[in-house]
Coordinates of C-alpha atoms and ligand atoms in Angstrom, one line a residue:
M1 CA -4.4 29.8 -24.6
K2 CA -4.8 30.9 -21.0
E3 CA -1.9 31.8 -18.7
I4 CA -1.9 31.9 -14.9
S5 CA 0.8 32.3 -12.3
C6 CA 1.1 30.9 -8.8
K7 CA 3.6 30.3 -6.0
L8 CA 3.1 26.5 -5.9
L9 CA 2.1 24.1 -8.6
V10 CA 1.4 20.5 -7.7
M11 CA 1.4 17.9 -10.5
G12 CA -0.8 15.0 -9.6
A13 CA -3.6 14.8 -7.0
G14 CA -2.9 11.4 -5.4
P15 CA -2.3 11.2 -1.6
G16 CA 1.1 12.9 -2.0
G17 CA -0.1 15.8 -4.3
Y18 CA -3.5 16.5 -2.7
V19 CA -2.1 16.5 0.9
C20 CA 0.7 18.8 -0.2
A21 CA -1.8 21.2 -1.9
I22 CA -4.2 21.2 1.1
R23 CA -1.4 22.0 3.6
A24 CA 0.0 24.7 1.3
G25 CA -3.5 26.2 1.0
Q26 CA -3.9 26.1 4.8
L27 CA -0.6 28.0 5.0
G28 CA -1.8 30.7 2.7
I29 CA 0.3 29.7 -0.3
D30 CA -1.2 30.5 -3.6
T31 CA -1.5 26.9 -4.9
V32 CA -2.6 25.2 -8.1
I33 CA -3.0 21.5 -8.4
V34 CA -3.3 19.7 -11.8
E35 CA -4.8 16.2 -12.1
A36 CA -5.4 14.3 -15.3
V37 CA -7.8 11.7 -14.1
K38 CA -9.5 12.0 -10.6
A39 CA -8.6 13.6 -7.3
G40 CA -7.3 11.0 -4.9
G41 CA -5.0 9.3 -7.4
T42 CA -4.2 5.6 -7.5
C43 CA -4.8 5.1 -3.8
L44 CA -8.3 6.5 -3.6
N45 CA -9.6 5.5 -7.0
V46 CA -8.0 2.2 -8.0
G47 CA -5.8 1.2 -5.0
C48 CA -5.9 1.3 -1.2
I49 CA -9.6 2.2 -0.7
P50 CA -11.3 0.1 -3.4
S51 CA -9.1 -2.9 -2.7
K52 CA -9.9 -2.7 1.1
A53 CA -13.6 -2.4 0.2
M54 CA -13.5 -5.5 -1.9
I55 CA -11.5 -7.4 0.7
H56 CA -14.1 -6.6 3.3
A57 CA -17.0 -7.6 1.1
A58 CA -15.2 -10.9 0.4
D59 CA -14.7 -11.5 4.1
E60 CA -18.4 -11.0 4.7
Y61 CA -19.3 -13.4 2.0
S62 CA -16.8 -15.9 3.1
K63 CA -18.2 -15.8 6.7
A64 CA -21.7 -16.3 5.3
T65 CA -20.5 -19.3 3.2
E66 CA -18.9 -20.8 6.3
M67 CA -22.1 -20.4 8.2
A68 CA -24.1 -22.0 5.3
S69 CA -21.8 -25.0 5.3
G70 CA -22.3 -25.6 9.0
R71 CA -18.7 -24.8 9.8
S72 CA -19.4 -21.6 11.8
P73 CA -17.8 -21.9 15.3
F74 CA -20.5 -19.5 16.6
G75 CA -23.4 -21.9 16.0
I76 CA -24.9 -19.6 13.3
T77 CA -26.5 -21.2 10.3
V78 CA -27.8 -19.4 7.2
S79 CA -29.3 -20.6 4.0
T80 CA -27.1 -20.6 0.9
P81 CA -25.6 -17.1 0.5
A82 CA -25.3 -15.5 -2.9
I83 CA -23.3 -12.5 -4.1
D84 CA -24.1 -10.1 -6.9
L85 CA -20.6 -8.8 -7.8
A86 CA -21.9 -5.9 -9.8
K87 CA -23.7 -4.7 -6.7
T88 CA -20.6 -5.1 -4.6
V89 CA -18.6 -3.1 -7.1
A90 CA -21.3 -0.4 -7.2
W91 CA -21.0 -0.2 -3.3
K92 CA -17.2 0.0 -3.6
D93 CA -17.6 2.8 -6.3
R94 CA -19.9 4.8 -4.0
I95 CA -17.3 4.8 -1.3
V96 CA -14.7 5.9 -3.8
G97 CA -17.1 8.6 -5.1
R98 CA -17.7 9.9 -1.6
L99 CA -14.0 10.1 -0.8
N100 CA -13.3 11.6 -4.2
A101 CA -15.8 14.4 -3.6
G102 CA -14.3 14.8 -0.1
V103 CA -10.8 15.4 -1.5
T104 CA -12.2 17.9 -4.1
G105 CA -14.0 19.7 -1.3
L106 CA -11.0 19.8 1.0
L107 CA -8.9 21.3 -1.8
K108 CA -11.5 24.0 -2.4
K109 CA -11.8 24.7 1.3
A110 CA -8.1 25.2 1.5
G111 CA -8.3 27.7 -1.4
V112 CA -6.4 25.5 -3.9
K113 CA -7.2 26.1 -7.6
A114 CA -7.7 22.7 -9.3
V115 CA -7.0 22.3 -13.0
V116 CA -8.2 19.1 -14.8
G117 CA -5.9 17.8 -17.5
W118 CA -2.5 16.3 -18.3
A119 CA 0.4 18.6 -17.2
R120 CA 3.7 18.8 -19.1
F121 CA 6.9 20.8 -18.3
R122 CA 7.9 23.5 -20.8
D123 CA 10.8 24.5 -18.6
G124 CA 11.7 24.5 -14.9
K125 CA 9.1 27.2 -14.1
T126 CA 6.4 26.6 -16.6
V127 CA 3.9 23.8 -17.1
E128 CA 1.3 23.5 -19.8
V129 CA -2.0 21.6 -19.3
D130 CA -4.3 20.2 -22.0
T131 CA -7.7 21.0 -20.5
E132 CA -11.1 20.5 -22.0
T133 CA -11.3 24.2 -22.9
G134 CA -7.8 24.4 -24.4
L135 CA -4.2 24.8 -23.4
Q136 CA -3.6 26.3 -20.0
V137 CA -0.1 27.6 -19.2
I138 CA 0.9 27.8 -15.6
R139 CA 4.0 29.6 -14.3
A140 CA 5.0 28.8 -10.8
E141 CA 7.8 29.7 -8.4
T142 CA 7.9 26.1 -7.0
I143 CA 6.7 22.9 -8.6
V144 CA 6.0 19.6 -6.9
I145 CA 6.0 16.4 -9.0
A146 CA 3.6 13.9 -7.5
T147 CA 2.8 11.9 -10.6
G148 CA 2.7 8.5 -8.8
S149 CA 3.2 5.1 -10.3
A150 CA 1.7 2.6 -12.7
P151 CA 1.6 -1.2 -12.8
V152 CA 4.6 -3.0 -14.3
E153 CA 3.7 -4.9 -17.5
L154 CA 5.4 -8.2 -18.4
P155 CA 6.4 -8.2 -22.1
F156 CA 5.2 -11.8 -22.5
L157 CA 1.9 -11.0 -20.7
P158 CA 0.8 -7.5 -22.0
F159 CA -2.3 -6.1 -20.4
G160 CA -5.4 -6.6 -22.4
G161 CA -8.0 -9.3 -22.9
P162 CA -7.8 -11.8 -20.1
V163 CA -4.5 -10.3 -18.8
I164 CA -5.5 -7.6 -16.2
S165 CA -3.9 -5.3 -13.7
S166 CA -5.3 -4.5 -10.3
T167 CA -7.4 -1.6 -11.8
E168 CA -9.4 -4.0 -14.0
A169 CA -9.6 -6.6 -11.2
L170 CA -11.2 -4.1 -8.9
A171 CA -13.9 -3.4 -11.5
L172 CA -14.9 -6.9 -12.6
K173 CA -18.7 -7.3 -12.7
Q174 CA -18.5 -11.0 -12.9
L175 CA -16.4 -13.4 -10.9
P176 CA -13.7 -15.2 -12.9
P177 CA -14.3 -18.9 -12.2
E178 CA -10.5 -19.4 -12.5
L179 CA -8.0 -16.7 -11.7
V180 CA -4.3 -16.9 -11.9
V181 CA -2.3 -14.3 -10.1
V182 CA 1.3 -13.6 -11.3
G183 CA 3.3 -12.1 -8.4
G184 CA 2.7 -13.1 -4.8
G185 CA 3.4 -9.7 -3.3
Y186 CA 1.0 -7.1 -1.7
I187 CA -1.5 -6.7 -4.5
G188 CA -1.5 -10.3 -5.7
L189 CA -2.1 -11.7 -2.2
E190 CA -4.6 -9.1 -1.0
L191 CA -6.7 -9.4 -4.2
G192 CA -6.0 -13.2 -4.7
T193 CA -7.3 -13.9 -1.2
A194 CA -10.4 -11.7 -1.8
F195 CA -11.2 -13.5 -5.1
A196 CA -10.7 -16.9 -3.4
K197 CA -13.2 -15.9 -0.7
L198 CA -15.7 -14.7 -3.3
G199 CA -15.6 -18.2 -4.9
S200 CA -12.9 -18.0 -7.7
K201 CA -10.5 -20.9 -8.0
V202 CA -7.2 -19.0 -7.4
A203 CA -3.6 -19.9 -8.2
V204 CA -0.6 -17.6 -7.4
V205 CA 2.6 -17.8 -9.4
E206 CA 5.5 -16.2 -7.5
A207 CA 9.0 -16.1 -9.0
L208 CA 10.9 -16.2 -5.6
S209 CA 11.0 -19.0 -3.2
R210 CA 8.2 -17.7 -1.0
I211 CA 5.2 -15.4 -1.0
L212 CA 5.5 -11.8 0.3
P213 CA 9.3 -12.1 0.1
Q214 CA 9.7 -8.6 1.6
Y215 CA 8.6 -9.9 5.0
D216 CA 10.4 -12.5 7.1
A217 CA 9.2 -16.1 6.9
E218 CA 7.7 -16.1 10.5
L219 CA 5.4 -13.3 9.6
T220 CA 4.2 -14.9 6.3
R221 CA 3.7 -18.4 7.6
P222 CA 0.1 -17.8 8.9
V223 CA -0.8 -16.2 5.6
A224 CA 0.5 -19.2 3.6
K225 CA -1.5 -21.5 6.0
R226 CA -4.7 -19.5 5.4
L227 CA -4.2 -19.5 1.6
D228 CA -3.9 -23.3 1.8
A229 CA -7.1 -23.5 3.8
L230 CA -8.9 -21.3 1.2
G231 CA -7.8 -23.7 -1.5
V232 CA -5.4 -21.2 -3.2
K233 CA -2.7 -23.0 -5.1
V234 CA 0.6 -21.3 -4.5
L235 CA 3.5 -22.0 -6.9
T236 CA 6.7 -20.5 -5.7
G237 CA 10.0 -20.4 -7.6
A238 CA 7.8 -20.4 -10.7
K239 CA 8.2 -18.3 -13.8
A240 CA 5.2 -17.2 -15.9
R241 CA 6.0 -17.7 -19.6
G242 CA 2.9 -16.3 -21.4
L243 CA -0.7 -17.1 -22.3
S244 CA -1.6 -20.4 -24.0
G245 CA -2.5 -20.2 -27.7
K246 CA -6.3 -20.1 -26.9
G247 CA -5.7 -17.5 -24.2
D248 CA -7.4 -19.6 -21.6
A249 CA -4.4 -20.7 -19.6
L250 CA -1.2 -19.4 -18.2
L251 CA 2.0 -21.2 -19.3
L252 CA 4.8 -21.4 -16.7
E253 CA 8.0 -23.0 -15.7
A254 CA 7.6 -24.6 -12.3
A255 CA 10.4 -24.6 -9.7
D256 CA 11.4 -28.1 -10.8
G257 CA 12.0 -26.9 -14.3
T258 CA 8.9 -28.5 -15.8
E259 CA 6.6 -26.6 -18.2
Q260 CA 3.1 -26.3 -16.8
K261 CA -0.3 -24.9 -17.8
I262 CA -2.9 -23.5 -15.4
A263 CA -6.4 -22.8 -16.7
A264 CA -7.3 -19.1 -16.3
D265 CA -10.3 -17.0 -17.2
K266 CA -8.3 -14.0 -16.0
V267 CA -4.6 -13.6 -15.4
L268 CA -4.0 -10.8 -12.8
V269 CA -0.4 -9.5 -13.2
T270 CA 0.9 -7.9 -10.0
V271 CA 4.7 -7.9 -10.3
G272 CA 5.2 -4.4 -8.9
R273 CA 4.7 -0.8 -9.8
K274 CA 6.9 1.6 -11.7
P275 CA 7.3 5.4 -11.3
Q276 CA 5.2 7.5 -13.6
V277 CA 8.0 9.4 -15.3
E278 CA 6.7 9.4 -18.9
S279 CA 5.0 12.0 -21.1
W280 CA 5.2 14.9 -18.7
G281 CA 8.4 16.4 -20.0
L282 CA 11.1 15.0 -17.7
E283 CA 13.4 15.3 -20.6
E284 CA 12.8 19.1 -20.6
I285 CA 14.2 19.4 -17.1
D286 CA 16.6 16.5 -17.0
L287 CA 16.3 15.6 -13.3
D288 CA 18.8 13.2 -11.6
R289 CA 17.4 9.7 -11.2
D290 CA 17.8 7.0 -8.6
G291 CA 17.3 3.9 -10.8
P292 CA 13.9 4.5 -12.4
F293 CA 12.8 7.0 -9.7
I294 CA 13.4 10.7 -9.3
R295 CA 16.3 11.3 -6.9
I296 CA 15.3 13.4 -3.9
D297 CA 17.1 14.6 -0.8
D298 CA 15.8 14.7 2.8
Q299 CA 13.6 17.7 1.9
C300 CA 12.2 16.0 -1.2
R301 CA 14.2 18.5 -3.4
T302 CA 15.2 17.2 -6.8
S303 CA 18.4 18.1 -8.6
M304 CA 16.7 21.3 -10.0
R305 CA 16.2 24.3 -7.7
G306 CA 12.5 25.0 -7.1
I307 CA 11.4 21.5 -8.1
Y308 CA 10.4 18.9 -5.5
A309 CA 9.2 15.3 -6.0
I310 CA 7.1 13.2 -3.6
G311 CA 5.3 9.9 -3.4
D312 CA 5.7 6.8 -5.6
V313 CA 7.6 8.6 -8.3
T314 CA 10.5 9.0 -5.7
G315 CA 10.9 5.3 -4.8
E316 CA 10.2 2.7 -2.1
P317 CA 8.3 2.1 -0.1
M318 CA 5.5 3.0 -2.5
L319 CA 2.9 3.6 0.2
A320 CA 0.2 6.2 0.4
H321 CA 1.1 7.4 4.0
R322 CA 4.7 8.0 2.9
A323 CA 3.5 10.1 0.0
M324 CA 1.1 12.1 2.3
A325 CA 3.9 12.7 4.9
Q326 CA 6.2 13.9 2.2
G327 CA 3.5 16.1 0.8
E328 CA 2.8 17.7 4.1
M329 CA 6.5 18.3 4.7
V330 CA 7.1 19.9 1.3
A331 CA 4.2 22.3 1.8
E332 CA 5.7 23.5 5.1
I333 CA 9.1 23.8 3.5
V334 CA 7.7 26.0 0.7
A335 CA 6.0 28.1 3.4
G336 CA 9.4 28.7 5.0
H337 CA 9.2 26.2 7.9
K338 CA 12.4 24.3 8.9
R339 CA 11.5 20.7 8.0
A340 CA 13.5 17.7 6.9
W341 CA 12.6 14.0 6.6
D342 CA 13.3 12.8 10.2
K343 CA 10.8 9.9 10.5
R344 CA 12.1 7.0 12.4
S345 CA 9.9 4.5 10.5
I346 CA 7.3 4.1 7.9
P347 CA 4.7 1.4 8.9
A348 CA 3.7 -1.1 6.3
V349 CA 0.5 -3.1 6.5
C350 CA -0.5 -6.0 4.2
F351 CA -4.2 -6.6 4.2
T352 CA -4.0 -10.4 3.7
D353 CA -5.7 -12.9 5.9
P354 CA -4.4 -12.6 8.5
E355 CA -3.0 -9.1 8.2
I356 CA 0.7 -8.3 8.6
V357 CA 2.1 -5.1 10.2
T358 CA 5.7 -4.1 10.3
V359 CA 7.2 -1.0 11.8
G360 CA 11.0 -0.4 12.1
L361 CA 13.5 -3.2 12.1
S362 CA 12.9 -6.9 12.1
P363 CA 15.3 -9.0 14.3
D364 CA 17.3 -10.0 11.2
E365 CA 17.6 -6.4 10.0
A366 CA 18.7 -5.2 13.4
K367 CA 21.3 -7.9 13.6
A368 CA 22.5 -7.2 10.1
A369 CA 23.0 -3.6 11.2
G370 CA 25.3 -4.9 13.9
I371 CA 23.0 -4.1 16.8
E372 CA 22.7 -6.5 19.8
I373 CA 19.1 -7.0 20.4
K374 CA 16.4 -8.5 22.7
S375 CA 13.3 -9.8 20.9
A376 CA 10.3 -11.8 21.9
Q377 CA 6.8 -12.5 20.5
F378 CA 3.5 -13.0 22.2
P379 CA 1.0 -15.3 20.4
F380 CA -2.6 -14.3 19.8
S381 CA -3.5 -17.8 20.9
A382 CA -2.9 -16.5 24.5
N383 CA -4.9 -13.3 23.9
G384 CA -8.5 -13.3 25.1
R385 CA -9.8 -10.8 22.6
A386 CA -8.2 -12.6 19.6
M387 CA -9.9 -15.8 20.8
T388 CA -13.3 -14.1 20.8
L389 CA -12.6 -12.9 17.3
S390 CA -11.5 -16.4 16.1
G391 CA -8.2 -14.8 15.3
E392 CA -5.8 -17.0 17.3
D393 CA -3.2 -17.5 14.6
G394 CA -0.3 -15.0 14.7
F395 CA 1.6 -12.9 17.2
V396 CA 3.1 -9.6 18.1
R397 CA 6.9 -9.3 18.1
V398 CA 9.0 -6.6 19.6
V399 CA 12.7 -5.9 18.8
A400 CA 14.7 -3.7 21.2
R401 CA 18.3 -2.8 21.7
A402 CA 19.8 -5.1 24.3
D403 CA 21.7 -2.3 26.1
N404 CA 19.1 0.4 26.7
H405 CA 15.9 -1.4 25.6
L406 CA 15.1 1.2 23.0
V407 CA 12.4 -0.3 20.8
L408 CA 13.7 -0.7 17.2
G409 CA 10.9 -2.6 15.6
I410 CA 7.5 -4.1 16.1
Q411 CA 5.8 -6.6 13.8
A412 CA 2.5 -8.5 14.0
V413 CA 0.5 -11.0 12.0
G414 CA -3.1 -11.6 13.0
T415 CA -6.7 -11.0 12.3
G416 CA -7.3 -7.2 12.5
A417 CA -3.7 -6.5 13.3
S418 CA -3.7 -3.5 10.9
E419 CA -5.3 -1.4 13.6
L420 CA -2.3 -2.0 15.9
S421 CA 0.0 -0.2 13.5
A422 CA -0.9 3.2 15.1
A423 CA 0.3 2.1 18.5
F424 CA 3.4 0.5 17.0
S425 CA 4.4 3.6 15.0
L426 CA 3.8 5.9 17.9
A427 CA 6.0 3.8 20.2
I428 CA 8.9 3.9 17.7
E429 CA 8.4 7.6 16.7
M430 CA 8.4 8.6 20.4
G431 CA 11.5 6.6 21.1
A432 CA 9.8 4.2 23.5
Q433 CA 11.8 1.7 25.6
L434 CA 10.4 -1.7 26.5
E435 CA 9.6 -0.3 30.0
D436 CA 7.4 2.4 28.5
I437 CA 5.2 -0.1 26.7
A438 CA 5.3 -2.5 29.7
G439 CA 4.3 0.5 32.0
T440 CA 1.3 1.6 29.8
I441 CA -2.1 0.2 30.8
H442 CA -3.6 -1.5 27.7
A443 CA -7.4 -1.9 27.8
H444 CA -8.7 -5.4 28.4
P445 CA -9.8 -7.3 26.4
T446 CA -8.0 -6.0 23.3
Q447 CA -5.5 -7.4 20.9
G448 CA -3.3 -4.5 22.0
E449 CA -2.6 -6.4 25.1
A450 CA -0.5 -8.7 23.0
F451 CA 1.8 -5.7 22.4
L452 CA 2.1 -5.1 26.1
E453 CA 2.8 -8.8 26.7
A454 CA 5.4 -9.0 23.9
A455 CA 7.2 -6.1 25.6
L456 CA 7.0 -7.8 29.0
R457 CA 8.2 -11.1 27.4
T458 CA 11.2 -9.3 25.9
L459 CA 11.9 -8.1 29.4
G460 CA 11.6 -11.6 30.6
H461 CA 8.4 -11.5 32.6
A462 CA 5.3 -11.9 30.5
L463 CA 2.2 -12.4 32.6
H464 CA -0.2 -14.4 30.4
I465 CA 2.1 -17.1 29.0
Ligands
LIG501 P1 -0.7 8.3 -7.1 O1 -1.7 8.0 -6.1 O2 -0.4 7.4 -8.2 O3 -1.3 9.7 -7.8 C1 -0.6 10.3 -8.9 C2 -1.7 11.1 -9.6 O4 -1.0 11.9 -10.5 C3 -2.7 10.3 -10.4 O5 -4.0 10.7 -10.0 C4 -2.4 10.6 -11.9 O6 -3.5 10.7 -12.7 C5 -1.8 12.0 -11.7 N1 -0.8 12.4 -12.8 C6 0.3 11.7 -13.2 N2 0.9 12.4 -14.1 C7 0.2 13.5 -14.4 C8 0.4 14.6 -15.2 N3 1.4 14.7 -16.0 N4 -0.6 15.6 -15.2 C9 -1.6 15.5 -14.3 N5 -1.8 14.5 -13.5 C10 -0.9 13.5 -13.5 N6 -0.7 2.0 -0.3 C11 -0.9 2.0 1.0 O7 -0.3 2.7 1.8 N7 -1.9 1.2 1.6 C12 -2.6 0.3 0.8 O8 -3.5 -0.4 1.4 C13 -2.4 0.3 -0.6 N8 -3.1 -0.5 -1.4 C14 -2.9 -0.5 -2.7 C15 -3.7 -1.3 -3.5 C16 -3.5 -1.3 -4.9 C17 -4.4 -2.2 -5.7 C18 -2.6 -0.4 -5.5 C19 -2.4 -0.3 -7.0 C20 -1.8 0.4 -4.7 C21 -2.0 0.4 -3.3 N9 -1.2 1.2 -2.5 C22 -1.4 1.2 -1.1 C23 -0.2 2.1 -3.0 C24 -0.7 3.6 -3.1 O9 -1.8 3.6 -3.9 C25 0.4 4.5 -3.6 O10 1.5 4.4 -2.8 C26 -0.1 5.9 -3.5 O11 -1.3 6.1 -4.3 C27 1.0 6.9 -4.1 O12 0.5 8.2 -4.0 P2 1.1 9.3 -5.0 O13 0.5 10.5 -4.7 O14 2.6 9.2 -5.1 O15 0.7 8.8 -6.5
LIG502 P1 5.1 -6.3 -4.8 O1 6.5 -5.8 -5.0 O2 4.5 -6.2 -3.5 O3 5.1 -7.8 -5.3 C1 5.4 -8.2 -6.5 C2 5.7 -9.7 -6.4 O4 5.9 -10.2 -7.8 C3 7.0 -10.0 -5.7 O5 6.8 -11.0 -4.8 C4 8.0 -10.5 -6.8 O6 8.9 -11.4 -6.4 C5 7.0 -11.1 -7.8 N1 7.4 -11.1 -9.2 C6 8.1 -10.2 -9.9 N2 8.3 -10.6 -11.2 C7 7.6 -11.8 -11.3 C8 7.4 -12.7 -12.4 N3 7.9 -12.4 -13.6 N4 6.7 -13.8 -12.2 C9 6.2 -14.1 -10.9 N5 6.4 -13.3 -9.9 C10 7.1 -12.1 -10.1 O7 4.2 -5.5 -5.9 P2 2.7 -5.4 -6.1 O8 1.9 -6.4 -5.4 O9 2.4 -5.2 -7.6 O10 2.4 -4.0 -5.4 C11 3.0 -2.8 -5.9 C12 3.2 -1.9 -4.7 O11 2.0 -1.3 -4.3 C13 3.8 -2.5 -3.5 O12 5.2 -2.6 -3.5 C14 3.3 -1.5 -2.4 O13 4.3 -0.5 -2.4 C15 2.0 -1.0 -3.0 N6 0.9 -1.7 -2.3 C16 0.7 -1.6 -1.0 C17 -0.3 -2.2 -0.3 C18 -0.5 -2.0 1.2 O14 0.2 -1.2 1.7 N7 -1.3 -2.8 1.8 C19 -1.2 -2.9 -1.0 C20 -1.1 -3.0 -2.4 C21 0.0 -2.4 -3.0

C-alpha cells in the first residue's frame, strides 16, 4: 500500500474535474486527480464530442443522399453515396483519442499528478484508490467530488442486448435498420436524428405531450417539422412498456391508451441521467443531498468542511460548460481567491436539426417571474446568410425588461444557431440592453444579423422585415 498527501484531490476527470485540476495546478496548488476510466469523462469520451462527430458525419451523408436523389437545391448531383459506419466510428474515435491525449497533456503541463483507478472515501480527508499496482491512499486538505452522471435505466427495459444507452449507440459498427428511441429529450433527438440521416428507420417514444419538453413549443416546432421530413415517427404521450417476447420490438401504450408494438433492431433508452453517487463511499461522509444530487452552496461547498462537489453530480443543468465553470471557480476558491457562483445564465444548446439555443429567460419564464417584458423574434427567412445556407427555418428571439430594456433572455432555432450562443451569453453576462445590441455593428452577411434585427424589432424598428 502506498500513501501520498496533497493539498487538493479531485475525484473524476470529466469536464468539471479536469478543469478544476488544471486551474489548481496553474495556481501552484499541489493537486492530484483520480480517474477510473479515461480523462475527459462522459463529455469527451461518450458524450458531447463523439455525439457531435456522429451528428456531423450523418449530416454529410444526408447531404450526399439528397444530392444523389436529385433533390439538391444547389444543382449538384452525385452517384449513389455509401457509408461505412465502422470507418465513421473509427474517425470519431480518433477525434476522441486526440482530445483525450490533449487533456492528459494539459494536466501534466499544469503539474497535476494523475492517478488511474476507482477512488473511494475512507473519511473526509482520505481517499483510497484501487490502482493496477495496488492500493493507493491519498490524504488531502481539500477534496472535490466530480464523479459525474450515468444514464437512467428503465426497470422494464434494462440495458443489455438490443436495449442500449447513448454509449453503445455511439459505438455501433453497423446501422440498425430499425431504431426505437425511448425519450425525446436532448440525447434521444440528437442521436435519433443522426441515425435517421444515416438511413435507419427511427421512431421516438416520448412520455410527455411534446418532444424536448424543456423548451417552449415555438422553439421546438422547426425540429418537429424536420423530424417529420426525415421520416422519423414521433409518438408523444406514449409509455414504453418493455420488449416483445422475441426482443425484436418495443411494446408501448400510445396516447390514446391502445397497446402498440414497434419493430426494433435496437432500442435506445434516453430518459435522462442520474448523478454518480454510488460505490465511492458517500455513506462514509454522509453529505446532505438535494434529491438524488449532492447539495452545494454558491461556492460548490458540500455540507462537510473541505469537501466540494461540481458538475453533473450536483444537479441540473447537467451540461459540460456548467461543470467546467464550477471547476474553475472551486480551484480559485481553494487558492484563496474570493469567488462565488454569480453567473447570470448558463447557455444550453441542443444539436438537433435545426439547432436550438437558449440563454436566460424565455418570455413565459420572465412573465412567470412577474416581470413586464418586451419580446420579438426575427425569422431566418429574412436573413441573407441563412438563405445561402438553406437554413431559412427558425428565428432569433430576444426578451427584455419593458422598463429599462435590460436583456433577460435570448433564444434561437436554426441551422448552425449553436455558434450564436457565444454572442447571446456575452450579451446577458455583460448586462446588455436592447440598445447595446442594436448599436453593435454585426458583420454582413451572417446569421448574427438576425440577433441585431431581433433586438431592433423588440425596440420597434427592425430594418429588414
Ligand atoms: P463526467 O463527464 O460524467 O465525468 C465524471 C468522471 O468521473 C468520469 O470520467 C468517471 O469515470 C469518473 N469517476 C466517477 N466516479 C469515480 C471514482 N469513484 N473514482 C474515479 N473516477 C470516477 N453537455 C453539453 O454541455 N453539451 C453537449 O453537447 C452534451 N452532449 C452530450 C451527449 C451525450 C450522449 C451525453 C451522455 C452527455 C452530453 N452532455 C453534453 C452532458 C455532459 O457530458 C455532462 O454534463 C458532463 O460530462 C458532466 O461533466 P462532469 O465532470 O460533471 O462528469
Ligand atoms: P433529457 O432529460 O433531455 O430527456 C429525457 C426525455 O425522456 C424527456 O423528454 C422525458 O420526458 C422523457 N422520458 C422520461 N421517462 C420516459 C419514459 N419512461 N418513456 C418515454 N419518455 C420518457 O435526458 P437525456 O436526453 O437522456 O439527456 C440527459 C442529459 O444529458 C440532458 O438533460 C442534458 O443535461 C445532457 N445532454 C446535453 C446535451 C447538449 O447540451 N446538447 C446533449 C445530450 C445530453
